Amino acid sequence: MNQTLTKETKRILNTIVTPERQRRSEWTLQHGAPRVRTTVQSLLNAGDIDQSAADAAERWYRDFVFGYYGYVEFAPQHEINTLTRHDEVSWIVVRAHAKARITDIRDALGMCAHIRLRMMIAEEKTFSDMGKFFYPGTTESVGRRKVSAQCALVLEQLSDYYERQGKKKVAS
């Protein structure tokens, strides 16, 4: 557990997160809420990716969770869309759009990138865990370095994808 967490944050963490999860994960504060320190944050802290790639990972994660699991956690600066109806059909349509965006990214970047994104962001796997999965015949450090480089590349590609989509939207 990270010692920089305040007493209030630790209290919130104790009421929300199981003790088992607290022991096996490293925690940081994001927007005032306790979060698991992810591989994306590790890459950002190391300087392997820039902030736009980390933002792209967050955007992908929000779409993934909403599309596949049906719940959404709004960003702190989120503005409510008053043009959308708030009924079951609208909810399903918006959820389908989120899932379609994930599918579009998978089609654009490829299945290998999708698997790495899913393991890294959605499943919160460590580089060591992914290294053991993708490179079972190598040492842990070699597998970790290879996966770390691949994840940084995939996140930069994801950031570029979102940038291109934004330009297309503005042009049309």
mmCIF file of C-alpha atoms in Angstrom:
data_model
loop_
_atom_site.group_PDB
_atom_site.id
_atom_site.type_symbol
_atom_site.label_atom_id
_atom_site.label_comp_id
_atom_site.label_asym_id
_atom_site.label_seq_id
_atom_site.Cartn_x
_atom_site.Cartn_y
_atom_site.Cartn_z
ATOM 1 C CA MET A 1 0.000 0.000 0.000
ATOM 2 C CA ASN A 2 1.349 3.428 -0.901
ATOM 3 C CA GLN A 3 2.248 5.421 2.231
ATOM 4 C CA THR A 4 1.340 8.807 0.661
ATOM 5 C CA LEU A 5 -2.385 8.116 0.924
ATOM 6 C CA THR A 6 -4.217 10.288 3.455
ATOM 7 C CA LYS A 7 -6.210 8.883 6.364
ATOM 8 C CA GLU A 8 -9.472 9.763 4.591
ATOM 9 C CA THR A 9 -8.383 7.980 1.413
ATOM 10 C CA LYS A 10 -7.321 4.927 3.413
ATOM 11 C CA ARG A 11 -10.722 4.916 5.136
ATOM 12 C CA ILE A 12 -12.493 5.058 1.766
ATOM 13 C CA LEU A 13 -10.197 2.370 0.413
ATOM 14 C CA ASN A 14 -10.944 0.118 3.389
ATOM 15 C CA THR A 15 -14.683 0.418 2.846
ATOM 16 C CA ILE A 16 -14.603 -0.081 -0.937
ATOM 17 C CA VAL A 17 -11.761 -2.500 -1.717
ATOM 18 C CA THR A 18 -11.330 -5.947 -0.222
ATOM 19 C CA PRO A 19 -8.266 -6.532 1.978
ATOM 20 C CA GLU A 20 -7.001 -9.182 -0.459
ATOM 21 C CA ARG A 21 -7.023 -6.687 -3.319
ATOM 22 C CA GLN A 22 -5.323 -4.063 -1.175
ATOM 23 C CA ARG A 23 -2.459 -6.447 -0.381
ATOM 24 C CA ARG A 24 -1.748 -7.538 -3.947
ATOM 25 C CA SER A 25 -1.949 -4.157 -5.683
ATOM 26 C CA GLU A 26 -0.032 -0.911 -5.496
ATOM 27 C CA TRP A 27 -2.316 2.103 -5.035
ATOM 28 C CA THR A 28 -2.110 5.752 -6.114
ATOM 29 C CA LEU A 29 -4.470 8.715 -6.034
ATOM 30 C CA GLN A 30 -6.160 9.849 -9.255
ATOM 31 C CA HIS A 31 -8.638 12.711 -9.167
ATOM 32 C CA GLY A 32 -8.935 12.255 -5.395
ATOM 33 C CA ALA A 33 -9.900 8.576 -5.608
ATOM 34 C CA PRO A 34 -7.695 5.561 -4.822
ATOM 35 C CA ARG A 35 -6.739 3.636 -7.956
ATOM 36 C CA VAL A 36 -4.565 0.647 -8.713
ATOM 37 C CA ARG A 37 -1.228 1.779 -10.129
ATOM 38 C CA THR A 38 -1.473 0.465 -13.668
ATOM 39 C CA THR A 39 1.076 -0.488 -16.276
ATOM 40 C CA VAL A 40 0.007 2.616 -18.215
ATOM 41 C CA GLN A 41 0.974 4.786 -15.244
ATOM 42 C CA SER A 42 4.288 2.933 -15.020
ATOM 43 C CA LEU A 43 5.011 3.634 -18.699
ATOM 44 C CA LEU A 44 4.051 7.288 -18.248
ATOM 45 C CA ASN A 45 6.247 7.689 -15.160
ATOM 46 C CA ALA A 46 9.184 6.076 -16.992
ATOM 47 C CA GLY A 47 8.772 8.465 -19.936
ATOM 48 C CA ASP A 48 8.077 5.644 -22.384
ATOM 49 C CA ILE A 49 4.737 7.200 -23.404
ATOM 50 C CA ASP A 50 3.374 10.726 -23.330
ATOM 51 C CA GLN A 51 0.244 12.037 -21.658
ATOM 52 C CA SER A 52 -1.834 11.737 -24.841
ATOM 53 C CA ALA A 53 -1.154 7.984 -24.910
ATOM 54 C CA ALA A 54 -2.179 7.679 -21.255
ATOM 55 C CA ASP A 55 -5.348 9.660 -22.010
ATOM 56 C CA ALA A 56 -6.058 7.365 -24.962
ATOM 57 C CA ALA A 57 -5.725 4.352 -22.655
ATOM 58 C CA GLU A 58 -8.217 5.912 -20.241
ATOM 59 C CA ARG A 59 -10.632 6.624 -23.088
ATOM 60 C CA TRP A 60 -10.311 3.057 -24.385
ATOM 61 C CA TYR A 61 -10.872 1.689 -20.874
ATOM 62 C CA ARG A 62 -14.056 3.719 -20.377
ATOM 63 C CA ASP A 63 -15.458 2.489 -23.697
ATOM 64 C CA PHE A 64 -14.431 -1.097 -22.937
ATOM 65 C CA VAL A 65 -16.000 -1.185 -19.479
ATOM 66 C CA PHE A 66 -19.190 0.477 -20.642
ATOM 67 C CA GLY A 67 -19.474 -1.614 -23.807
ATOM 68 C CA TYR A 68 -18.761 -4.988 -22.221
ATOM 69 C CA TYR A 69 -19.930 -4.579 -18.620
ATOM 70 C CA GLY A 70 -22.615 -1.902 -18.904
ATOM 71 C CA TYR A 71 -21.513 0.649 -16.353
ATOM 72 C CA VAL A 72 -19.781 3.971 -16.759
ATOM 73 C CA GLU A 73 -17.554 6.086 -14.551
ATOM 74 C CA PHE A 74 -17.666 9.664 -15.749
ATOM 75 C CA ALA A 75 -14.537 11.776 -16.019
ATOM 76 C CA PRO A 76 -14.324 14.689 -13.550
ATOM 77 C CA GLN A 77 -14.867 17.276 -16.319
ATOM 78 C CA HIS A 78 -17.785 15.353 -17.870
ATOM 79 C CA GLU A 79 -20.703 17.444 -19.106
ATOM 80 C CA ILE A 80 -24.110 15.805 -19.180
ATOM 81 C CA ASN A 81 -25.584 15.433 -22.673
ATOM 82 C CA THR A 82 -29.101 16.831 -22.548
ATOM 83 C CA LEU A 83 -29.855 15.704 -26.100
ATOM 84 C CA THR A 84 -29.898 12.015 -25.155
ATOM 85 C CA ARG A 85 -33.039 10.426 -23.815
ATOM 86 C CA HIS A 86 -32.576 8.523 -20.590
ATOM 87 C CA ASP A 87 -34.465 5.288 -21.146
ATOM 88 C CA GLU A 88 -33.503 1.649 -21.642
ATOM 89 C CA VAL A 89 -33.328 1.844 -25.434
ATOM 90 C CA SER A 90 -31.058 4.895 -25.377
ATOM 91 C CA TRP A 91 -28.817 3.187 -22.820
ATOM 92 C CA ILE A 92 -28.469 0.123 -25.048
ATOM 93 C CA VAL A 93 -27.779 2.244 -28.143
ATOM 94 C CA VAL A 94 -25.081 4.277 -26.382
ATOM 95 C CA ARG A 95 -23.560 1.074 -24.988
ATOM 96 C CA ALA A 96 -23.552 -0.467 -28.482
ATOM 97 C CA HIS A 97 -21.705 2.590 -29.801
ATOM 98 C CA ALA A 98 -19.042 2.158 -27.102
ATOM 99 C CA LYS A 99 -18.607 -1.502 -28.009
ATOM 100 C CA ALA A 100 -18.452 -0.599 -31.715
ATOM 101 C CA ARG A 101 -15.635 1.873 -30.990
ATOM 102 C CA ILE A 102 -13.660 -0.929 -29.314
ATOM 103 C CA THR A 103 -14.313 -3.171 -32.327
ATOM 104 C CA ASP A 104 -13.204 -0.397 -34.711
ATOM 105 C CA ILE A 105 -9.953 -0.004 -32.768
ATOM 106 C CA ARG A 106 -9.407 -3.777 -32.835
ATOM 107 C CA ASP A 107 -9.934 -3.780 -36.597
ATOM 108 C CA ALA A 108 -7.626 -0.793 -37.129
ATOM 109 C CA LEU A 109 -4.761 -1.845 -34.838
ATOM 110 C CA GLY A 110 -5.115 -5.614 -35.102
ATOM 111 C CA MET A 111 -5.924 -8.436 -32.739
ATOM 112 C CA CYS A 112 -2.430 -8.499 -31.211
ATOM 113 C CA ALA A 113 -2.805 -4.873 -30.135
ATOM 114 C CA HIS A 114 -6.310 -5.572 -28.829
ATOM 115 C CA ILE A 115 -5.088 -8.458 -26.674
ATOM 116 C CA ARG A 116 -2.305 -6.320 -25.230
ATOM 117 C CA LEU A 117 -4.702 -3.448 -24.536
ATOM 118 C CA ARG A 118 -7.159 -5.788 -22.871
ATOM 119 C CA MET A 119 -4.532 -7.464 -20.682
ATOM 120 C CA MET A 120 -2.770 -4.223 -19.827
ATOM 121 C CA ILE A 121 -5.752 -1.945 -19.199
ATOM 122 C CA ALA A 122 -8.889 -3.997 -18.588
ATOM 123 C CA GLU A 123 -7.379 -6.987 -16.779
ATOM 124 C CA GLU A 124 -4.675 -4.920 -14.985
ATOM 125 C CA LYS A 125 -1.960 -7.483 -15.706
ATOM 126 C CA THR A 126 1.621 -6.595 -14.842
ATOM 127 C CA PHE A 127 4.410 -6.652 -17.416
ATOM 128 C CA SER A 128 5.783 -9.763 -15.708
ATOM 129 C CA ASP A 129 2.447 -11.574 -16.005
ATOM 130 C CA MET A 130 2.117 -10.632 -19.664
ATOM 131 C CA GLY A 131 5.740 -11.604 -20.299
ATOM 132 C CA LYS A 132 5.102 -15.085 -18.879
ATOM 133 C CA PHE A 133 2.021 -15.395 -21.089
ATOM 134 C CA PHE A 134 3.549 -14.169 -24.367
ATOM 135 C CA TYR A 135 7.121 -15.440 -23.870
ATOM 136 C CA PRO A 136 6.986 -18.580 -21.716
ATOM 137 C CA GLY A 137 10.434 -19.781 -22.811
ATOM 138 C CA THR A 138 12.349 -16.663 -21.775
ATOM 139 C CA THR A 139 13.421 -15.261 -18.435
ATOM 140 C CA GLU A 140 11.024 -13.011 -16.565
ATOM 141 C CA SER A 141 13.130 -9.870 -17.102
ATOM 142 C CA VAL A 142 13.435 -10.440 -20.858
ATOM 143 C CA GLY A 143 9.710 -11.079 -21.209
ATOM 144 C CA ARG A 144 8.907 -8.012 -19.106
ATOM 145 C CA ARG A 145 11.116 -5.744 -21.247
ATOM 146 C CA LYS A 146 9.668 -7.068 -24.499
ATOM 147 C CA VAL A 147 6.080 -6.631 -23.338
ATOM 148 C CA SER A 148 6.800 -3.177 -21.926
ATOM 149 C CA ALA A 149 8.115 -2.004 -25.296
ATOM 150 C CA GLN A 150 5.162 -3.553 -27.125
ATOM 151 C CA CYS A 151 2.641 -1.937 -24.770
ATOM 152 C CA ALA A 152 4.261 1.477 -25.201
ATOM 153 C CA LEU A 153 4.048 1.084 -28.974
ATOM 154 C CA VAL A 154 0.408 -0.020 -28.848
ATOM 155 C CA LEU A 155 -0.525 2.944 -26.650
ATOM 156 C CA GLU A 156 1.160 5.377 -29.034
ATOM 157 C CA GLN A 157 -0.749 3.776 -31.919
ATOM 158 C CA LEU A 158 -3.978 4.078 -29.944
ATOM 159 C CA SER A 159 -3.298 7.752 -29.308
ATOM 160 C CA ASP A 160 -2.629 8.274 -33.013
ATOM 161 C CA TYR A 161 -5.856 6.447 -33.883
ATOM 162 C CA TYR A 162 -7.924 8.738 -31.654
ATOM 163 C CA GLU A 163 -6.165 11.783 -33.094
ATOM 164 C CA ARG A 164 -6.983 10.685 -36.652
ATOM 165 C CA GLN A 165 -10.605 10.013 -35.694
ATOM 166 C CA GLY A 166 -10.848 13.496 -34.200
ATOM 167 C CA LYS A 167 -9.506 15.043 -37.405
ATOM 168 C CA LYS A 168 -12.020 13.055 -39.476
ATOM 169 C CA LYS A 169 -14.850 14.276 -37.267
ATOM 170 C CA VAL A 170 -13.761 17.907 -37.623
ATOM 171 C CA ALA A 171 -13.338 17.587 -41.393
ATOM 172 C CA SER A 172 -16.828 16.201 -41.925
#
